[in-house]
Amino acid sequence: MAFFIGLVAGLCANAGLFKNWWKVILSGFLIALTAAIVSTPISVYLYGGISASGSSFITAYLLQTGQSVVSAVLSTNFLIEPVDKITTAMLAFAIVQGLPKRLIARFPRPENAELDSGTNKTQLIIALVVVVIVIALGYLLKSMLLS
């Protein structure tokens, strides 16, 4: 699964999708879509749909409502993965934008870390606000599903 996530993240970086905050959200969603599609068969066939993560509560709930194992795991992954991957992508974006340009220049392909427009501070604030909003929405969704 990590291979496919890394592949999609690399393709997104090469396409310039890590150069401003809304493109980072799109990248996170593409990575989440890949993770959900790749992880569903693994979870279903190796673990019977239940893993050691907290998302198994949602899967168990969906199973109790009469959904099949594949449908329940896929639905859970489509609910959980975007929250996780978009938040992670935005957090990584915020961290990279906070790094000094001299440090970024030492890495291969430093042009992938350059911004399209706006200042570093504005992009950083937007990234952090989006991370907070996504986490809050995740907790809200979790509390709605578990109540």
PDB file of C-alpha atoms in Angstrom:
ATOM      1  CA  MET A   1       0.000   0.000   0.000  1.00  0.00           C
ATOM      2  CA  ALA A   2       2.845   2.399   0.804  1.00  0.00           C
ATOM      3  CA  PHE A   3       4.193   1.895  -2.725  1.00  0.00           C
ATOM      4  CA  PHE A   4       0.973   3.153  -4.302  1.00  0.00           C
ATOM      5  CA  ILE A   5       0.649   6.073  -1.880  1.00  0.00           C
ATOM      6  CA  GLY A   6       4.266   7.060  -2.615  1.00  0.00           C
ATOM      7  CA  LEU A   7       3.687   6.673  -6.342  1.00  0.00           C
ATOM      8  CA  VAL A   8       0.625   8.936  -6.332  1.00  0.00           C
ATOM      9  CA  ALA A   9       2.333  11.471  -4.050  1.00  0.00           C
ATOM     10  CA  GLY A  10       5.350  11.538  -6.375  1.00  0.00           C
ATOM     11  CA  LEU A  11       3.155  11.988  -9.438  1.00  0.00           C
ATOM     12  CA  CYS A  12       1.303  14.803  -7.682  1.00  0.00           C
ATOM     13  CA  ALA A  13       4.605  16.483  -6.779  1.00  0.00           C
ATOM     14  CA  ASN A  14       5.888  16.198 -10.345  1.00  0.00           C
ATOM     15  CA  ALA A  15       2.614  17.695 -11.595  1.00  0.00           C
ATOM     16  CA  GLY A  16       3.076  20.683  -9.286  1.00  0.00           C
ATOM     17  CA  LEU A  17       0.211  19.816  -6.946  1.00  0.00           C
ATOM     18  CA  PHE A  18       2.156  20.766  -3.815  1.00  0.00           C
ATOM     19  CA  LYS A  19       2.663  24.422  -4.741  1.00  0.00           C
ATOM     20  CA  ASN A  20      -0.367  25.967  -3.057  1.00  0.00           C
ATOM     21  CA  TRP A  21      -2.905  24.984  -0.434  1.00  0.00           C
ATOM     22  CA  TRP A  22      -5.864  24.057  -2.636  1.00  0.00           C
ATOM     23  CA  LYS A  23      -3.671  21.886  -4.850  1.00  0.00           C
ATOM     24  CA  VAL A  24      -2.392  20.168  -1.706  1.00  0.00           C
ATOM     25  CA  ILE A  25      -6.000  19.365  -0.757  1.00  0.00           C
ATOM     26  CA  LEU A  26      -6.506  17.870  -4.221  1.00  0.00           C
ATOM     27  CA  SER A  27      -3.292  15.843  -3.809  1.00  0.00           C
ATOM     28  CA  GLY A  28      -4.451  14.610  -0.405  1.00  0.00           C
ATOM     29  CA  PHE A  29      -7.768  13.536  -1.888  1.00  0.00           C
ATOM     30  CA  LEU A  30      -6.050  11.670  -4.745  1.00  0.00           C
ATOM     31  CA  ILE A  31      -3.755   9.940  -2.262  1.00  0.00           C
ATOM     32  CA  ALA A  32      -6.777   9.074  -0.080  1.00  0.00           C
ATOM     33  CA  LEU A  33      -8.640   7.634  -3.049  1.00  0.00           C
ATOM     34  CA  THR A  34      -5.639   5.463  -3.875  1.00  0.00           C
ATOM     35  CA  ALA A  35      -5.261   4.342  -0.254  1.00  0.00           C
ATOM     36  CA  ALA A  36      -8.940   3.438   0.039  1.00  0.00           C
ATOM     37  CA  ILE A  37      -8.938   1.414  -3.168  1.00  0.00           C
ATOM     38  CA  VAL A  38      -5.682  -0.401  -2.404  1.00  0.00           C
ATOM     39  CA  SER A  39      -6.327  -1.061   1.289  1.00  0.00           C
ATOM     40  CA  THR A  40      -9.877  -2.424   0.963  1.00  0.00           C
ATOM     41  CA  PRO A  41      -8.973  -5.809  -0.575  1.00  0.00           C
ATOM     42  CA  ILE A  42      -6.060  -6.174   1.828  1.00  0.00           C
ATOM     43  CA  SER A  43      -8.253  -5.500   4.847  1.00  0.00           C
ATOM     44  CA  VAL A  44     -11.053  -7.754   3.626  1.00  0.00           C
ATOM     45  CA  TYR A  45      -9.023 -10.768   2.567  1.00  0.00           C
ATOM     46  CA  LEU A  46      -6.242 -10.713   5.163  1.00  0.00           C
ATOM     47  CA  TYR A  47      -8.131  -9.483   8.219  1.00  0.00           C
ATOM     48  CA  GLY A  48     -11.782 -10.152   7.443  1.00  0.00           C
ATOM     49  CA  GLY A  49     -12.481  -6.425   7.314  1.00  0.00           C
ATOM     50  CA  ILE A  50     -11.521  -5.714  10.917  1.00  0.00           C
ATOM     51  CA  SER A  51      -8.149  -4.215  11.774  1.00  0.00           C
ATOM     52  CA  ALA A  52      -6.577  -2.791  14.905  1.00  0.00           C
ATOM     53  CA  SER A  53      -7.513   0.783  13.995  1.00  0.00           C
ATOM     54  CA  GLY A  54     -10.366   2.828  15.382  1.00  0.00           C
ATOM     55  CA  SER A  55     -12.076   2.795  11.998  1.00  0.00           C
ATOM     56  CA  SER A  56     -13.039  -0.822  12.652  1.00  0.00           C
ATOM     57  CA  PHE A  57     -15.847   0.494  14.860  1.00  0.00           C
ATOM     58  CA  ILE A  58     -17.364   2.146  11.806  1.00  0.00           C
ATOM     59  CA  THR A  59     -16.869  -1.022   9.772  1.00  0.00           C
ATOM     60  CA  ALA A  60     -18.539  -3.098  12.502  1.00  0.00           C
ATOM     61  CA  TYR A  61     -21.448  -0.641  12.617  1.00  0.00           C
ATOM     62  CA  LEU A  62     -21.891  -0.843   8.847  1.00  0.00           C
ATOM     63  CA  LEU A  63     -21.744  -4.638   9.009  1.00  0.00           C
ATOM     64  CA  GLN A  64     -24.539  -4.591  11.585  1.00  0.00           C
ATOM     65  CA  THR A  65     -26.664  -2.487   9.240  1.00  0.00           C
ATOM     66  CA  GLY A  66     -26.536  -5.300   6.702  1.00  0.00           C
ATOM     67  CA  GLN A  67     -23.776  -4.184   4.357  1.00  0.00           C
ATOM     68  CA  SER A  68     -21.388  -6.746   2.936  1.00  0.00           C
ATOM     69  CA  VAL A  69     -17.837  -6.865   4.260  1.00  0.00           C
ATOM     70  CA  VAL A  70     -16.359  -5.328   1.107  1.00  0.00           C
ATOM     71  CA  SER A  71     -18.967  -2.553   1.050  1.00  0.00           C
ATOM     72  CA  ALA A  72     -18.524  -1.787   4.759  1.00  0.00           C
ATOM     73  CA  VAL A  73     -14.723  -1.637   4.532  1.00  0.00           C
ATOM     74  CA  LEU A  74     -14.798   0.425   1.337  1.00  0.00           C
ATOM     75  CA  SER A  75     -17.309   2.867   2.852  1.00  0.00           C
ATOM     76  CA  THR A  76     -15.216   3.186   6.000  1.00  0.00           C
ATOM     77  CA  ASN A  77     -12.058   3.765   3.984  1.00  0.00           C
ATOM     78  CA  PHE A  78     -13.762   6.441   1.891  1.00  0.00           C
ATOM     79  CA  LEU A  79     -14.836   8.168   5.113  1.00  0.00           C
ATOM     80  CA  ILE A  80     -11.561   7.888   7.026  1.00  0.00           C
ATOM     81  CA  GLU A  81      -8.810   8.108   4.397  1.00  0.00           C
ATOM     82  CA  PRO A  82      -9.597  11.621   3.083  1.00  0.00           C
ATOM     83  CA  VAL A  83      -9.497  13.038   6.611  1.00  0.00           C
ATOM     84  CA  ASP A  84      -6.181  11.327   7.265  1.00  0.00           C
ATOM     85  CA  LYS A  85      -4.454  11.970   3.954  1.00  0.00           C
ATOM     86  CA  ILE A  86      -5.605  15.561   3.412  1.00  0.00           C
ATOM     87  CA  THR A  87      -4.593  16.460   6.959  1.00  0.00           C
ATOM     88  CA  THR A  88      -1.213  14.787   6.498  1.00  0.00           C
ATOM     89  CA  ALA A  89      -0.612  16.477   3.137  1.00  0.00           C
ATOM     90  CA  MET A  90      -1.544  19.899   4.530  1.00  0.00           C
ATOM     91  CA  LEU A  91       0.636  19.389   7.592  1.00  0.00           C
ATOM     92  CA  ALA A  92       3.596  18.367   5.417  1.00  0.00           C
ATOM     93  CA  PHE A  93       2.955  21.396   3.191  1.00  0.00           C
ATOM     94  CA  ALA A  94       2.939  23.686   6.227  1.00  0.00           C
ATOM     95  CA  ILE A  95       6.181  22.167   7.536  1.00  0.00           C
ATOM     96  CA  VAL A  96       7.967  22.436   4.188  1.00  0.00           C
ATOM     97  CA  GLN A  97       6.811  26.048   3.745  1.00  0.00           C
ATOM     98  CA  GLY A  98       8.229  26.837   7.178  1.00  0.00           C
ATOM     99  CA  LEU A  99      11.684  25.512   6.286  1.00  0.00           C
ATOM    100  CA  PRO A 100      14.418  27.928   5.213  1.00  0.00           C
ATOM    101  CA  LYS A 101      14.949  28.135   1.442  1.00  0.00           C
ATOM    102  CA  ARG A 102      18.644  27.257   1.917  1.00  0.00           C
ATOM    103  CA  LEU A 103      17.656  23.920   3.426  1.00  0.00           C
ATOM    104  CA  ILE A 104      15.087  23.153   0.740  1.00  0.00           C
ATOM    105  CA  ALA A 105      17.665  23.908  -1.977  1.00  0.00           C
ATOM    106  CA  ARG A 106      19.784  20.967  -0.746  1.00  0.00           C
ATOM    107  CA  PHE A 107      17.108  18.412  -1.662  1.00  0.00           C
ATOM    108  CA  PRO A 108      16.624  16.976  -5.135  1.00  0.00           C
ATOM    109  CA  ARG A 109      14.047  18.904  -7.189  1.00  0.00           C
ATOM    110  CA  PRO A 110      13.669  21.874  -4.830  1.00  0.00           C
ATOM    111  CA  GLU A 111      11.433  23.522  -7.430  1.00  0.00           C
ATOM    112  CA  ASN A 112       8.622  21.203  -6.285  1.00  0.00           C
ATOM    113  CA  ALA A 113       8.572  23.063  -2.951  1.00  0.00           C
ATOM    114  CA  GLU A 114       8.217  26.535  -4.487  1.00  0.00           C
ATOM    115  CA  LEU A 115       4.891  28.309  -4.134  1.00  0.00           C
ATOM    116  CA  ASP A 116       2.674  29.303  -7.070  1.00  0.00           C
ATOM    117  CA  SER A 117       1.504  32.544  -5.520  1.00  0.00           C
ATOM    118  CA  GLY A 118       1.047  34.218  -2.165  1.00  0.00           C
ATOM    119  CA  THR A 119       3.498  34.575   0.638  1.00  0.00           C
ATOM    120  CA  ASN A 120       4.882  31.805   2.772  1.00  0.00           C
ATOM    121  CA  LYS A 121       3.104  33.128   5.837  1.00  0.00           C
ATOM    122  CA  THR A 122      -0.301  33.264   4.134  1.00  0.00           C
ATOM    123  CA  GLN A 123       0.067  29.759   2.710  1.00  0.00           C
ATOM    124  CA  LEU A 124       1.229  28.470   6.083  1.00  0.00           C
ATOM    125  CA  ILE A 125      -1.753  29.977   7.907  1.00  0.00           C
ATOM    126  CA  ILE A 126      -4.194  28.583   5.337  1.00  0.00           C
ATOM    127  CA  ALA A 127      -2.596  25.131   5.593  1.00  0.00           C
ATOM    128  CA  LEU A 128      -2.843  25.098   9.377  1.00  0.00           C
ATOM    129  CA  VAL A 129      -6.469  26.312   9.326  1.00  0.00           C
ATOM    130  CA  VAL A 130      -7.417  23.592   6.851  1.00  0.00           C
ATOM    131  CA  VAL A 131      -5.717  20.958   9.046  1.00  0.00           C
ATOM    132  CA  VAL A 132      -7.717  22.134  12.073  1.00  0.00           C
ATOM    133  CA  ILE A 133     -10.982  22.153  10.084  1.00  0.00           C
ATOM    134  CA  VAL A 134     -10.391  18.663   8.668  1.00  0.00           C
ATOM    135  CA  ILE A 135      -9.579  17.260  12.103  1.00  0.00           C
ATOM    136  CA  ALA A 136     -12.708  18.895  13.567  1.00  0.00           C
ATOM    137  CA  LEU A 137     -14.847  17.465  10.773  1.00  0.00           C
ATOM    138  CA  GLY A 138     -13.320  14.048  11.376  1.00  0.00           C
ATOM    139  CA  TYR A 139     -14.221  14.160  15.071  1.00  0.00           C
ATOM    140  CA  LEU A 140     -17.728  15.376  14.209  1.00  0.00           C
ATOM    141  CA  LEU A 141     -18.213  12.532  11.734  1.00  0.00           C
ATOM    142  CA  LYS A 142     -16.848  10.027  14.226  1.00  0.00           C
ATOM    143  CA  SER A 143     -19.185  11.217  16.975  1.00  0.00           C
ATOM    144  CA  MET A 144     -22.172  11.126  14.602  1.00  0.00           C
ATOM    145  CA  LEU A 145     -21.425   7.576  13.493  1.00  0.00           C
ATOM    146  CA  LEU A 146     -20.711   6.219  16.959  1.00  0.00           C
ATOM    147  CA  SER A 147     -23.740   7.745  18.680  1.00  0.00           C
TER     148      SER A 147
END
